[in-house]
Coordinates of C-alpha atoms and ligand atoms in Angstrom, one line a residue:
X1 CA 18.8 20.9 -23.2
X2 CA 17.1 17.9 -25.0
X3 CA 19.0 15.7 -27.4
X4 CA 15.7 15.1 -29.6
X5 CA 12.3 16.6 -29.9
X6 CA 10.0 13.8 -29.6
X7 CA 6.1 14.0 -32.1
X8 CA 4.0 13.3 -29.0
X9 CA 3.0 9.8 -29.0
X10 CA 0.0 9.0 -26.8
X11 CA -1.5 5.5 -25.6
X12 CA -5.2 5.5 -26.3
X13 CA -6.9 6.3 -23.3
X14 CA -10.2 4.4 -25.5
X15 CA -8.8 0.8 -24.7
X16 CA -11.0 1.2 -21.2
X17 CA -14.0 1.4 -20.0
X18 CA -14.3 3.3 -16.6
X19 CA -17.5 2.6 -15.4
X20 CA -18.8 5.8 -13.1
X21 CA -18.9 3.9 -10.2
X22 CA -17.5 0.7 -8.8
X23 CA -19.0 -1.7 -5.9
X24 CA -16.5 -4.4 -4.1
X25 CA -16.2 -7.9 -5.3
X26 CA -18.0 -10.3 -2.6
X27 CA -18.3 -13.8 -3.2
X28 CA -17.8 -13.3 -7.2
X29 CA -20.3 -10.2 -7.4
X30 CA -20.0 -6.7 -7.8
X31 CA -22.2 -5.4 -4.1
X32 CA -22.6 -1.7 -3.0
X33 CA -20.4 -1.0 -0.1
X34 CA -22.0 0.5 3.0
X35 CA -19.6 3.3 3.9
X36 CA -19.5 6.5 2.5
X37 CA -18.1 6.2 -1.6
X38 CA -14.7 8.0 -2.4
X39 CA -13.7 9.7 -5.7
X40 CA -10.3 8.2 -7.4
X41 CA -8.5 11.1 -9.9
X42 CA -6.0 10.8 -11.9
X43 CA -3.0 12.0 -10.3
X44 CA -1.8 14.2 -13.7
X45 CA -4.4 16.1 -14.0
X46 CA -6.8 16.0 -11.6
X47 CA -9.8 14.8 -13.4
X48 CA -11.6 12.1 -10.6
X49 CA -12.1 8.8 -12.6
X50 CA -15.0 7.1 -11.1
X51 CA -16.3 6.8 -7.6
X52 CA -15.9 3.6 -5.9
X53 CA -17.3 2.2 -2.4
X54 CA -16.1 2.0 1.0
X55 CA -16.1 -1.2 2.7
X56 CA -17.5 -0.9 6.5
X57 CA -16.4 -3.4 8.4
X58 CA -19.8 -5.1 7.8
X59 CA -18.7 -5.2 4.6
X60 CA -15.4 -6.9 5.2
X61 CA -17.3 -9.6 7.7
X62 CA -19.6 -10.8 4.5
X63 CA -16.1 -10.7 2.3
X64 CA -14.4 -12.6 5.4
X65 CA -17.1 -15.3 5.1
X66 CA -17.4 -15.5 1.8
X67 CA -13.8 -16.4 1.3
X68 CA -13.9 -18.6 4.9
X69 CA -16.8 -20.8 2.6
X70 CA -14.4 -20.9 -0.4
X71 CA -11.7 -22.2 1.4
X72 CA -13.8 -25.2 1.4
X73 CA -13.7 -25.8 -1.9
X74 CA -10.6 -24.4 -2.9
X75 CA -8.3 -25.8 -0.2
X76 CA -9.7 -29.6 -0.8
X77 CA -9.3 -29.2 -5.2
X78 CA -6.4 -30.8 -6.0
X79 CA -3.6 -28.3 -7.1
X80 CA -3.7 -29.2 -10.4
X81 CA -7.1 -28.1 -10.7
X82 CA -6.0 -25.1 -9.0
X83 CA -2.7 -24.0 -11.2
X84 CA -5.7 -24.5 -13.9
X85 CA -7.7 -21.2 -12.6
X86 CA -3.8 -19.6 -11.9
X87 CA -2.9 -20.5 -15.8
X88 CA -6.2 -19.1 -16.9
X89 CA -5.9 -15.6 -15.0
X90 CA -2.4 -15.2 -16.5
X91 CA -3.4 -16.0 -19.5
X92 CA -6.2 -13.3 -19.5
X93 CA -4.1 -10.6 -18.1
X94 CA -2.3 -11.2 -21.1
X95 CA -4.6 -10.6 -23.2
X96 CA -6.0 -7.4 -21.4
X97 CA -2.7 -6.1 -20.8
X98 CA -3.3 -3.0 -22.4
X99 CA -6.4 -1.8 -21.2
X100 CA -4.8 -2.8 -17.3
X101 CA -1.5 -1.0 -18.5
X102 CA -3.9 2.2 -19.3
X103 CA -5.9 2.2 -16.6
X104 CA -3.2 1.8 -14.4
X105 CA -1.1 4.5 -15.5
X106 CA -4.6 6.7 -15.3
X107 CA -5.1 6.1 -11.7
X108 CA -1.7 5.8 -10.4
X109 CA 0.4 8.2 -13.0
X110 CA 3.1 6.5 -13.8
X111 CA 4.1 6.3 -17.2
X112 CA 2.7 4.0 -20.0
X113 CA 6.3 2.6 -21.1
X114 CA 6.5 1.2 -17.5
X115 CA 3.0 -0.3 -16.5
X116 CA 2.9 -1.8 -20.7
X117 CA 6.6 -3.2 -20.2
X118 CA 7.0 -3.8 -16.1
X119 CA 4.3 -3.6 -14.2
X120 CA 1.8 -5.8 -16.2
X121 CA 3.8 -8.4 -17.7
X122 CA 5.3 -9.0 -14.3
X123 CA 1.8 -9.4 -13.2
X124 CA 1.0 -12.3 -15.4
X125 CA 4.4 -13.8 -14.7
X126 CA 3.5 -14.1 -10.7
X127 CA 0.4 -16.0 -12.1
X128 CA 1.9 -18.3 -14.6
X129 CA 5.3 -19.0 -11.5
X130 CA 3.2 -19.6 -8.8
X131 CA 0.7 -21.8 -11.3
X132 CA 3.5 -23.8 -11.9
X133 CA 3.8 -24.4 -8.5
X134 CA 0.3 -25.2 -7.1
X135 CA 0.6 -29.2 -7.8
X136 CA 4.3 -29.4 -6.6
X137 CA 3.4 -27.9 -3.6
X138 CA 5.0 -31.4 -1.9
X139 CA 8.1 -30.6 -3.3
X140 CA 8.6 -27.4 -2.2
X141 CA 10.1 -28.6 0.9
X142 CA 7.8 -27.7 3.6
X143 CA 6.7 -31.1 4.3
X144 CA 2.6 -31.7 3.6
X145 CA 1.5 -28.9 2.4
X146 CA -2.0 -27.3 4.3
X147 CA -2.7 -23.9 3.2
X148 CA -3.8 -21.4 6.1
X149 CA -6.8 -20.5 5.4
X150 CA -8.5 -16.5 4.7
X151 CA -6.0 -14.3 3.9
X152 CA -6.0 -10.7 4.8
X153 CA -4.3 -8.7 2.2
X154 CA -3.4 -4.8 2.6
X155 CA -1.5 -2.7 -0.6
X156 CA -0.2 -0.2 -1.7
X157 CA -0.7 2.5 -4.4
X158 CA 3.0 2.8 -6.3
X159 CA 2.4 -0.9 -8.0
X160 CA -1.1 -1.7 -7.2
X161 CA -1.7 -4.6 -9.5
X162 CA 1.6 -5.5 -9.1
X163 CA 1.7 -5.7 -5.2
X164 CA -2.3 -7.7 -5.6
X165 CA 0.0 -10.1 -7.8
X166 CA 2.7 -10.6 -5.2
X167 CA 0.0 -11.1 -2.8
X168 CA -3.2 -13.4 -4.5
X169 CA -1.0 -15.9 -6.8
X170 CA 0.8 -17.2 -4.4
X171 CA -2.0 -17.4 -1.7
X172 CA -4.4 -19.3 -4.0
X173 CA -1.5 -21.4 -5.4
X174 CA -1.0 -22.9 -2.4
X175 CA -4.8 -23.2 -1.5
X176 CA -5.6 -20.0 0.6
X177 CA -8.6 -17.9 0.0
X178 CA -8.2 -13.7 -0.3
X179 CA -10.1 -10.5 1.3
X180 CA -7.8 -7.5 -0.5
X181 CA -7.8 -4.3 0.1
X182 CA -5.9 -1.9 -2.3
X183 CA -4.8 1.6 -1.7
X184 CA -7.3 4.0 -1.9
X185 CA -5.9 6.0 -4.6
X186 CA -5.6 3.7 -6.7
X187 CA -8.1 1.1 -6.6
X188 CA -9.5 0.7 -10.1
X189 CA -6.7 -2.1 -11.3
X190 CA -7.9 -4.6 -8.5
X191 CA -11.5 -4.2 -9.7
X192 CA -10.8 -5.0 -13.1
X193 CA -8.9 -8.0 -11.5
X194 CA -11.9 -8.7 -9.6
X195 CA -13.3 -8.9 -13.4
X196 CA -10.8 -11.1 -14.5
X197 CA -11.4 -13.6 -11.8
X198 CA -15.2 -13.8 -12.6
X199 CA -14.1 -14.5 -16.0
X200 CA -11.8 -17.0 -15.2
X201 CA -14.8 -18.6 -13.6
X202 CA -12.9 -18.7 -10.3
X203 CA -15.6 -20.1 -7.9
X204 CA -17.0 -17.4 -6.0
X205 CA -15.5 -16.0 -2.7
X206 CA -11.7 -17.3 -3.5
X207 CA -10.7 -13.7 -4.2
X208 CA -12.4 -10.9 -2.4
X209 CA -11.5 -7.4 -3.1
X210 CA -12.5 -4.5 -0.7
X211 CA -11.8 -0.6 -1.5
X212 CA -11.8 2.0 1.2
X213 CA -9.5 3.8 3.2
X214 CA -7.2 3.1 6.3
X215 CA -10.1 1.7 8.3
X216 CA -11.1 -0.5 5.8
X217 CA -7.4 -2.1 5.9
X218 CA -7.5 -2.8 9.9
X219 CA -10.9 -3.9 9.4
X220 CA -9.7 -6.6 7.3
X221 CA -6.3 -7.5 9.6
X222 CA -8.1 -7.0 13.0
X223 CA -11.4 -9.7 12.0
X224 CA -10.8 -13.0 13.9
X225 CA -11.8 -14.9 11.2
X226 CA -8.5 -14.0 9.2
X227 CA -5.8 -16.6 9.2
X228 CA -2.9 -14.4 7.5
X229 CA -2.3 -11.3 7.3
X230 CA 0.2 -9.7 4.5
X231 CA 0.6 -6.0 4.3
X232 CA 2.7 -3.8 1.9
X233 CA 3.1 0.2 3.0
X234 CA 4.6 2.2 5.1
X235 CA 6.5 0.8 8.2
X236 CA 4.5 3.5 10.4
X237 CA 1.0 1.8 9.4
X238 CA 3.3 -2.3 9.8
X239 CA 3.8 -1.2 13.0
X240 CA 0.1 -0.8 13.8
X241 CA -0.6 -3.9 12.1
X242 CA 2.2 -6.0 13.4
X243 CA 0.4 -4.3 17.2
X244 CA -2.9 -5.1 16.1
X245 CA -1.9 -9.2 15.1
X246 CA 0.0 -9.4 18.2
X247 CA -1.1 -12.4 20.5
X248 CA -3.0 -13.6 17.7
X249 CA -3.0 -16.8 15.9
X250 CA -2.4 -14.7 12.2
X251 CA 0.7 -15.7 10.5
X252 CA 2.2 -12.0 9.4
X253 CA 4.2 -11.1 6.8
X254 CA 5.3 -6.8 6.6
X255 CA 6.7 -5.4 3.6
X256 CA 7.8 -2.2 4.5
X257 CA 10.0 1.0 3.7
X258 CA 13.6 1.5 2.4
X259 CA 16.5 3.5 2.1
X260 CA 18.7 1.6 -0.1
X261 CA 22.3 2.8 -1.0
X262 CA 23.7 2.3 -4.7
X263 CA 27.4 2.3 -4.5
X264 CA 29.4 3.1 -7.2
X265 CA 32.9 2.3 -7.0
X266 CA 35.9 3.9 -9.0
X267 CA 36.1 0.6 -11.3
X268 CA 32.6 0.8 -12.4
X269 CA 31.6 1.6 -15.9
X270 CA 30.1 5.1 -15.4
X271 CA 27.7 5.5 -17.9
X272 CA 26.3 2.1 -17.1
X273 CA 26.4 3.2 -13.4
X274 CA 24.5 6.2 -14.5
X275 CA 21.5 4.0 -16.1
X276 CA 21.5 2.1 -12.9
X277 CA 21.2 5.3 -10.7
X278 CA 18.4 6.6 -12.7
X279 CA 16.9 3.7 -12.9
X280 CA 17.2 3.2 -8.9
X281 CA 15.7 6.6 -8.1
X282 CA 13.1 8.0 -10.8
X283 CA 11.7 4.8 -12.0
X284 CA 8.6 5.2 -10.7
X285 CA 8.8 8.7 -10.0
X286 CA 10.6 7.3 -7.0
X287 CA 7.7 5.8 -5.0
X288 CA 9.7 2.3 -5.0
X289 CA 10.3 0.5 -1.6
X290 CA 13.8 -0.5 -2.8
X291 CA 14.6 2.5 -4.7
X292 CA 18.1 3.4 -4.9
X293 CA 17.6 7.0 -2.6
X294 CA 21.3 7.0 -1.0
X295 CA 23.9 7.6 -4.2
X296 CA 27.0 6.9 -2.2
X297 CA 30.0 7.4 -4.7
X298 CA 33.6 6.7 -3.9
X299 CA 35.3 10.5 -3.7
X300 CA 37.7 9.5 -6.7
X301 CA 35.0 9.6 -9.1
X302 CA 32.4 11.7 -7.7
X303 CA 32.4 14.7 -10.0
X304 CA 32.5 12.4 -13.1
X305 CA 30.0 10.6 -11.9
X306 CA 27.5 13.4 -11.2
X307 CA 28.6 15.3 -14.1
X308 CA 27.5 12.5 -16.1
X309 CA 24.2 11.7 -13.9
X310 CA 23.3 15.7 -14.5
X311 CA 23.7 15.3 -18.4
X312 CA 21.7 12.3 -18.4
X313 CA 19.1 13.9 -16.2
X314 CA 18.6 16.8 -18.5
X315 CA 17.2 14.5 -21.4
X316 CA 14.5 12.8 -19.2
X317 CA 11.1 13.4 -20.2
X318 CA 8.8 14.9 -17.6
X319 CA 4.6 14.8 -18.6
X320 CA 1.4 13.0 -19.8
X321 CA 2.3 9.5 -18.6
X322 CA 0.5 8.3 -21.4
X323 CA 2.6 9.2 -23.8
X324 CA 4.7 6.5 -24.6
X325 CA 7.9 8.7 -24.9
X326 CA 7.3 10.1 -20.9
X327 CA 10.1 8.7 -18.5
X328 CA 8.8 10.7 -15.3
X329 CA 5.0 10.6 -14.4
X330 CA 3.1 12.1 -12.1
X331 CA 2.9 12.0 -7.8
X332 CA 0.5 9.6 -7.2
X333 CA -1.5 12.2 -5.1
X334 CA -1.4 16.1 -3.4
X335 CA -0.5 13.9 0.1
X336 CA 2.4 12.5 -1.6
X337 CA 3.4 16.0 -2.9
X338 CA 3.4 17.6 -0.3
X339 CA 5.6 14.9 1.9
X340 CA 8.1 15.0 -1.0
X341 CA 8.2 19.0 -1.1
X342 CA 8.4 19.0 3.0
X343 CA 11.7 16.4 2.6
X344 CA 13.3 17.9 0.1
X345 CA 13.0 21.8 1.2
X346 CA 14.3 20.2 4.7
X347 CA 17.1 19.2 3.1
X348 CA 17.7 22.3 1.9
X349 CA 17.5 24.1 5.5
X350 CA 20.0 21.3 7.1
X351 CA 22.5 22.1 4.1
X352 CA 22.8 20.0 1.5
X353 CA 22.8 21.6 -2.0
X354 CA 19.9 21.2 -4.3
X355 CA 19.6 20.3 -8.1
X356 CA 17.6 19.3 -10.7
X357 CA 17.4 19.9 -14.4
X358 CA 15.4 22.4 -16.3
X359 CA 11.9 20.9 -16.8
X360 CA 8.7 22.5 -17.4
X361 CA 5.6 21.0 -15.0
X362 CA 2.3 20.7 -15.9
X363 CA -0.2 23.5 -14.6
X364 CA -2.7 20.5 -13.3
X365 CA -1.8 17.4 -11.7
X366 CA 0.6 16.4 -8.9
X367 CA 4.8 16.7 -10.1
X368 CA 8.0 16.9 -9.1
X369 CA 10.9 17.4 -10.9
X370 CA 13.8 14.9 -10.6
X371 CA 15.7 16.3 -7.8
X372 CA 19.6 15.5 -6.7
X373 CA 21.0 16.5 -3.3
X374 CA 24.9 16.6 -2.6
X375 CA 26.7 17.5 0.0
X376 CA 25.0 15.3 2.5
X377 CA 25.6 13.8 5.2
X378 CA 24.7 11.2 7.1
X379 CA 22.9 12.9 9.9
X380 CA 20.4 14.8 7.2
X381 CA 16.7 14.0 7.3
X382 CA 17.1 13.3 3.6
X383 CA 19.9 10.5 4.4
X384 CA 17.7 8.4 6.8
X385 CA 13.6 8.8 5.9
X386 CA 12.1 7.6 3.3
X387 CA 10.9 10.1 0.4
X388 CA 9.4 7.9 -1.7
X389 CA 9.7 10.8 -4.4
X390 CA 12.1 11.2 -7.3
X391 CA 15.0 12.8 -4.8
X392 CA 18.9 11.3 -4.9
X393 CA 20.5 11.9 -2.0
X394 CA 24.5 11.8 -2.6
X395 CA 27.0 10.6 -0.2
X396 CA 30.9 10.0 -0.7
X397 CA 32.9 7.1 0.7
X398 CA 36.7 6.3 0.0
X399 CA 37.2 2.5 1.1
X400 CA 35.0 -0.9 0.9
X401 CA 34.6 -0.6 4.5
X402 CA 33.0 2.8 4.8
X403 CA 30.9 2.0 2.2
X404 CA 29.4 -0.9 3.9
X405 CA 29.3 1.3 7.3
X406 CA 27.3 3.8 5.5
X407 CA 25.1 1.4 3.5
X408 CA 24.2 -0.4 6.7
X409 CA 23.8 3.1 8.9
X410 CA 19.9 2.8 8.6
X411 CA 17.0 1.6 10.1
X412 CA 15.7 0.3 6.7
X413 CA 17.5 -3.2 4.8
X414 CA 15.3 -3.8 2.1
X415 CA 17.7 -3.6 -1.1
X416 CA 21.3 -2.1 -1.9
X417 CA 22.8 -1.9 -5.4
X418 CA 27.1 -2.3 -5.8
X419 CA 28.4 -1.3 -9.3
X420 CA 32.2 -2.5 -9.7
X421 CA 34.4 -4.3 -12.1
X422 CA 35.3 -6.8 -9.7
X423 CA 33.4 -9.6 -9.0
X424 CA 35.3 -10.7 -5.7
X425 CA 34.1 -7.0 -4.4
X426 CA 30.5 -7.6 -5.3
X427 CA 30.8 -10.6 -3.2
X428 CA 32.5 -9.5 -0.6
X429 CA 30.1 -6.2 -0.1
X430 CA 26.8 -8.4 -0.6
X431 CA 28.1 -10.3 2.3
X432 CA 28.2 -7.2 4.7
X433 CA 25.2 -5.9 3.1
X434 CA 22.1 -5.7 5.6
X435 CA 19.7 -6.0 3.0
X436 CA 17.0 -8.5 1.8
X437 CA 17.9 -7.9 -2.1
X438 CA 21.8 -7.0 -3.0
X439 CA 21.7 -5.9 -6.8
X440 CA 25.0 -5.8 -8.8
X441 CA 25.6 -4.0 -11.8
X442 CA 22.1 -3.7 -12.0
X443 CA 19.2 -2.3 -10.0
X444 CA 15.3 -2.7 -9.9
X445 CA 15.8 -6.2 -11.7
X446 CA 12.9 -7.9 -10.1
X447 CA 11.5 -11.8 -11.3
X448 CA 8.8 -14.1 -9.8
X449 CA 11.3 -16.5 -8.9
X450 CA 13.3 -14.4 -7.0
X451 CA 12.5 -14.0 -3.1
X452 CA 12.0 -10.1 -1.8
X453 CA 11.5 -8.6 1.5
X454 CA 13.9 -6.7 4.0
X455 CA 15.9 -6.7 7.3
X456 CA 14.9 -4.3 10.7
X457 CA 12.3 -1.6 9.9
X458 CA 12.2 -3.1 6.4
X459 CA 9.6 -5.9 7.4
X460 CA 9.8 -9.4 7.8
X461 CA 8.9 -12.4 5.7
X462 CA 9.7 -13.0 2.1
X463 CA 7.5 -12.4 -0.9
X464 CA 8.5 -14.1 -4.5
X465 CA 9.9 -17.1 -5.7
X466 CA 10.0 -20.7 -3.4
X467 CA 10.4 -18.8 0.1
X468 CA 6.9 -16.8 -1.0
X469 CA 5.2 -20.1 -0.5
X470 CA 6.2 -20.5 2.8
X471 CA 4.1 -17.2 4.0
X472 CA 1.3 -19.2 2.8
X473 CA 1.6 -22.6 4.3
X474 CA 0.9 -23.9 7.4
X475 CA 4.9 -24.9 8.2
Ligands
NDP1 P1 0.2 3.3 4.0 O1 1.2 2.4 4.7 O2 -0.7 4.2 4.9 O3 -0.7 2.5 3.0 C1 -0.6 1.2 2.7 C2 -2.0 0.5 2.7 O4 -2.4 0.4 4.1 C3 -3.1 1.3 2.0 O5 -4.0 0.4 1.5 C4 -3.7 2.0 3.2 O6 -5.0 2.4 3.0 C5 -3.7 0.9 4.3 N1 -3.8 1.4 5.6 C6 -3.6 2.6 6.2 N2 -3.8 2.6 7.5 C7 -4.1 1.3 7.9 C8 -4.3 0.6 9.1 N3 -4.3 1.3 10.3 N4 -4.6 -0.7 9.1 C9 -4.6 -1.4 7.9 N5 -4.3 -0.8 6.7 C10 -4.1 0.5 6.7 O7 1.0 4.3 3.1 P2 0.5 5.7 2.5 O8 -0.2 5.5 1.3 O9 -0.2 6.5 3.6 O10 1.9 6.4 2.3 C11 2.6 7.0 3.4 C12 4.0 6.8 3.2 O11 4.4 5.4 3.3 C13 4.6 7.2 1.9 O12 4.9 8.6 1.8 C14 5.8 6.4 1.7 O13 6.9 7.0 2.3 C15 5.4 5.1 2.5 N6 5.0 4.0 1.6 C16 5.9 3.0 1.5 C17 5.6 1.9 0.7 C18 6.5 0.8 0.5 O14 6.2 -0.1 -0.3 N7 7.6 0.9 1.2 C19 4.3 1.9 -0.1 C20 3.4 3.0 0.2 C21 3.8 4.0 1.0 P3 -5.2 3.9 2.3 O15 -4.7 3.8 0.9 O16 -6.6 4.2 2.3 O17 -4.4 4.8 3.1

C-alpha cells in the first residue's frame, strides 16, 4: 500500500544526443572498430540505443601504441600541468552532469535520483581528489614517484562511469596512460567521456577507450605492451585475468565480488537500521559489489526489524528510472535476469521463505521485484554466491561472537555494515571483520578519499584515496 501517489515526474530524455553509432576513441579520434558492431538497449524497455564497435585485438594494438607514445609526453609534464587537464575534466563533467546522469540511467537502468545525486557527482570528485594530488605525488610517501606506464583498464556495467573514474583519474594523476574497456552493456558513458577528454584538449592517446565484449577485455590485459592491469567484475572472469598476468611483469589490481553482512544489533535505532538495509541491498537494484546481501539480525529483534523492513519496502517505487520519483530501476540486462531469477527460485527449493511487496512490473524491460529471504541458513546457495540483484538474504545471530563467525563464513571480504549504539562494539566488531570496508551506522557511504577493495575472493589492491596511488606507481 503506498503512503502517497506520486504526479509522474520524468527527467528529459532531450538533454542527449545519441548518436546511431559510435566508433572507439584511439589516439583522441573517434575510429571504426574492426570486429563485428554490437547493439546497446536500454535495459527498461528494450529499445537498443545505438550500435557501437568492437575492438579486435588489432584494434587494441593501435590503442596500446597510441597510449605507449603518450606516455611520453604525459609521464615527463610536470604534475602540475597534469592536475591542470584532471581539474579541467572535473570541471566539465560538472557541467554535463545531466546529460551523463541521463544517459547513464538509459543504458544502465538505474534510476535518475541516483546517477544525478551519486554516481556523477562522485565522478567529478575522483577527478578533482586525484587532481589535487598529481603535483604532490612526492609526498604521498612512496618515495620518487615514476608512473608505470600503459594501463589496461577492464569495467563493469553496474557504475560504468563511475568504475572509468576509479580507474582513469588516478592513473593519469600520477602520470600513466589508459586503454579502457567498459562493459558491453553499457558502454555509451565512457564514449561521452572519450568526448570530454577531447574537449579538455587532453593530448591525444592519454586515454583510450575500447568497446567490445569479453574478448576485447583479455585482448587489452593479455598485450605485452601493457604495464598494469586493473579489472573490476566478477571474481570468475579475476581469476582468468589474475592466470592470464601471471609470470608477467603487469602490476595487477582485482576488484571483485562480495557478500557483505549488515548486522543489526538489539541497541540499534531500527528505523535508521532499516534505511541502512535498504540502502545496502536495492540501491542499485542490488548490482553493488559491497551490497549489504546477508541481513544478519540478532534473534531479539528480528521480527521488529523485519516488520519494519516489510513496511518500508511496500512504499518503494518500482519503474521508469527516469522518473525522478523511481527508487528501484531496471536489471541491467536479460543475462542478469535470468541469474537473479535462477538464485532466488534456488533459494526457494533449499527452503528458505520468500517475500517481497506488492509491486506491479513493467510488461518490457528487464525487473525484479525487491525480494527478502528468511529462514536461511548458512549453507543456502543464497547465503554464499553473489546475486548481484535486489535479494536480502536474512540470517539471526544471538552474541557479538557469532556475528563475527557468520560475517566472516564467506569466501568474499569486500565490505560489512554493524549498526549499534555502542561505539566500543563497533570497534571491537570492525576489528574481527574480514573486510576491506567496515561501515557503521551507515552503509554504501563511499568518498574519493577513502581507500576500497576487499580480502580473499574479494580481490586485491586498493582503489580510492592515498593507497589508490600506489596501484599506479612504480613502488
Ligand atoms: P564480468 O566479470 O564478466 O565483466 C566485467 C568486465 O570484464 C566486462 O567489461 C567484461 O566484458 C569483461 N570481461 C569478460 N570476460 C573477460 C576476459 N576473459 N578477460 C578480460 N575481460 C573480460 O561480469 P559480467 O558482466 O559477466 O557479470 C557476471 C556476474 O559477475 C554478475 O552476475 C555478478 O554476479 C558479477 N559481477 C560483479 C561485479 C562486481 O563489481 N563485484 C561487477 C559486475 C559483475 P563484457 O561486458 O563484454 O562481458
Amino acid at each position: 500500500m503506498a503512503i502517497f501517489e506520486y504526479a509522474p515526474a520524468p527527467e528529459s530524455r532531450d538533454v542527449v544526443d545519441i548518436r546511431p553509432s559510435y566508433g572507439l576513441f584511439v589516439n583522441g579520434e573517434f575510429v571504426d572498430g574492426s570486429g563485428t558492431p554490437f547493439k546497446t538497449v536500454n535495459p527498461a524497455t528494450e529499445e537498443t540505443l545505438a550500435e557501437v564497435a568492437t575492438a579486435s585485438s588489432d584494434d587494441v594494438d593501435r590503442a596500446v601504441q597510441a597510449a605507449r607514445k603518450a606516455f611520453g609526453v604525459w609521464s615527463a609534464m610536470p604534475g602540475a600541468e597534469r592536475a591542470k587537464y584532471l581539474f579541467r575534466i572535473a570541471r566539465i563533467i560538472q557541467e554535463r552532469a545531466r546529460e551523463l546522469a541521463v544517459l547513464e540511467s538509459l543504458d544502465n537502468g538505474k534510476p535518475i535520483r541516483e546517477s544525478r545525486d551519486v554516481d556523477v557527482p562522485l565522478v567529478a570528485a575522483h577527478f578533482f581528489y586525484y587532481a589535487g594530488w598529481a603535483d604532490k605525488l612526492a609526498y604521498a610517501g612512496f618515495g620518487e614517484p615514476r608512473p608505470l606506464g600503459v594501463a589496461g583498464q577492464v569495467i563493469p556495467w553496474n557504475f560504468p562511469l563511475l568504475m572509468l573514474a576509479w580507474k582513469i583519474a588516478p592513473a593519469l594523476a600520477c602520470g600513466n596512460t589508459v586503454v579502457l574497456k567498459p562493459a558491453e552493456t553499457t558502454p555509451l558513458t565512457a564514449l561521452v567521456f572519450a568526448d570530454i577528454c577531447r574537449q579538455a584538449e587532453l593530448p591525444p592517446g592519454v586515454v583510450n577507450i575500447v568497446t567490445g565484449a569479453g574478448e576485447t577485455g583479455a585482448a587489452v590485459v593479455g598485450h605485452p605492451d601493457v604495464d598494469k592491469v586493473a579489472f573490476t567484475g566478477s571474481t570468475e572472469v579475476g581469476r582468468i585475468i589474475a592466470r592470464a598476468v601471471a609470470g608477467t611483469d603487469k602490476k595487477l589490481t582485482l576488484e571483485l565480488g562480495g557478500k557483505a553482512a549488515n548486522i543489526v544489533f538489539e541497541d540499534a535505532a531500527v528505523d535508521q537500521a532499516v534505511e541502512g538495509i535498504v540502502n545496502g541491498i536495492f540501491f542499485n537494484q542490488g548490482h553493488v559489489c559491497c551490497a549489504g546481501s546477508r541481513l544478519l539480525v540478532q534473534e531479539s529483534v528480528e521480527e521488529e526489524v523485519l516488520e519494519s523492513l516489510r513496511r518500508r519496502l511496500s512504499t518503494l517505487r518500482l519503474g521508469d528510472p527516469l522518473d525522478k520519483n523511481t527508487d528501484i530501476g531496471a536489471i541491467n540486462s536479460a543475462e542478469q535476469l535470468a541469474k537473479i531469477r535462477s538464485l532466488s527460485d534456488l533459494g526457494e527449493s533449499e527452503g528458505a521463505q520468500r517475500w517481497s511487496p506488492a509491486c506491479e512490473l513493467p510488461d518490457k524491460g528487464f525487473w525484479f521485484p525487491p525480494t527478502v529471504f528468511t529462514g536461511v541458513a548458512q549453507s543456502h546457495s543464497i547465503a554464499r554466491a553473489e546475486i548481484f540483484g535486489p535479494v536480502l538474504s536474512v540470517l539471526t545471530f544471538r552474541t557479538p561472537a557469532e556475528a563475527v563467525e557468520k560475517a566472516n563464513n564467506t569466501p568474499y571480504g569486500l565490505s560489512a555494515g554493524i549498526w549499534t549504539e555502542k561505539g566500543s562494539r563497533i570497534l571491537w566488531m570492525a576489528d574481527r571483520l574480514r573486510a576491506g570496508v567496515v561501515w557503521a551506522n551507515t552503509f554504501n557511504k563511499f568518498d574519493p578519499a577513502s581507500p576500497f577493495g576487499g580480502y580473499k575472493e574479494s580481490g586485491y589492491g586498493r582503489e580510492g584515496g592515498l593507497h589508490g596511488l600506489e596501484a599506479y606507481l612504480d613502488v
